[in-house]
Amino acid sequence: MEPSGGGRKERPKPREPAARLEKAKQKSAQQELKQRQRAEIYALNRVMTELEQQQFDSFCKQMQASGE
């Protein structure tokens, strides 16, 4: 009976590393999410900048055509 009592004392110890492992997994997942969101924001920014440039070029052509 005493060895099982000793086993009970050891059970919380393995749970601590499991909790640490879970926290590490969550932190890693959060970092991956942030990286993905950042990449998406940069991609969207690039697309919007290109669109803005196209619209500006179109506007300039219209102004030149109406000025002639």
GROMACS .gro file of C-alpha atoms in nm:
model
   68
    1MET     CA    1   0.000   0.000   0.000
    2GLU     CA    2   0.281   0.241   0.072
    3PRO     CA    3   0.428   0.224  -0.281
    4SER     CA    4   0.095   0.341  -0.423
    5GLY     CA    5   0.106   0.632  -0.181
    6GLY     CA    6   0.452   0.712  -0.313
    7GLY     CA    7   0.311   0.688  -0.666
    8ARG     CA    8   0.054   0.950  -0.582
    9LYS     CA    9   0.324   1.193  -0.485
   10GLU     CA   10   0.493   1.143  -0.822
   11ARG     CA   11   0.180   1.190  -1.033
   12PRO     CA   12   0.160   1.570  -1.006
   13LYS     CA   13   0.519   1.601  -1.127
   14PRO     CA   14   0.451   1.458  -1.476
   15ARG     CA   15   0.149   1.685  -1.507
   16GLU     CA   16   0.362   1.996  -1.465
   17PRO     CA   17   0.572   1.925  -1.777
   18ALA     CA   18   0.251   1.841  -1.963
   19ALA     CA   19   0.112   2.180  -1.863
   20ARG     CA   20   0.434   2.345  -1.973
   21LEU     CA   21   0.418   2.154  -2.300
   22GLU     CA   22   0.060   2.268  -2.354
   23LYS     CA   23   0.156   2.630  -2.283
   24ALA     CA   24   0.448   2.600  -2.524
   25LYS     CA   25   0.215   2.461  -2.792
   26GLN     CA   26  -0.030   2.746  -2.737
   27LYS     CA   27   0.249   3.003  -2.754
   28SER     CA   28   0.380   2.846  -3.074
   29ALA     CA   29   0.030   2.847  -3.225
   30GLN     CA   30  -0.012   3.214  -3.130
   31GLN     CA   31   0.321   3.301  -3.293
   32GLU     CA   32   0.225   3.114  -3.611
   33LEU     CA   33  -0.109   3.295  -3.620
   34LYS     CA   34   0.062   3.632  -3.580
   35GLN     CA   35   0.309   3.551  -3.856
   36ARG     CA   36   0.029   3.443  -4.089
   37GLN     CA   37  -0.176   3.754  -4.014
   38ARG     CA   38   0.128   3.973  -4.068
   39ALA     CA   39   0.199   3.806  -4.404
   40GLU     CA   40  -0.165   3.854  -4.507
   41ILE     CA   41  -0.153   4.221  -4.409
   42TYR     CA   42   0.164   4.277  -4.612
   43ALA     CA   43   0.009   4.098  -4.913
   44LEU     CA   44  -0.308   4.306  -4.885
   45ASN     CA   45  -0.104   4.624  -4.852
   46ARG     CA   46   0.091   4.536  -5.167
   47VAL     CA   47  -0.230   4.472  -5.363
   48MET     CA   48  -0.390   4.794  -5.239
   49THR     CA   49  -0.078   4.994  -5.326
   50GLU     CA   50  -0.077   4.852  -5.680
   51LEU     CA   51  -0.447   4.932  -5.721
   52GLU     CA   52  -0.395   5.284  -5.593
   53GLN     CA   53  -0.111   5.334  -5.843
   54GLN     CA   54  -0.330   5.205  -6.129
   55GLN     CA   55  -0.610   5.441  -6.033
   56PHE     CA   56  -0.367   5.733  -6.010
   57ASP     CA   57  -0.223   5.652  -6.353
   58SER     CA   58  -0.575   5.634  -6.497
   59PHE     CA   59  -0.661   5.968  -6.337
   60CYS     CA   60  -0.348   6.129  -6.482
   61LYS     CA   61  -0.434   6.000  -6.832
   62GLN     CA   62  -0.786   6.140  -6.800
   63MET     CA   63  -0.652   6.478  -6.692
   64GLN     CA   64  -0.408   6.487  -6.983
   65ALA     CA   65  -0.681   6.392  -7.230
   66SER     CA   66  -0.922   6.657  -7.102
   67GLY     CA   67  -0.644   6.918  -7.102
   68GLU     CA   68  -0.565   6.872  -7.469
   0.00000   0.00000   0.00000
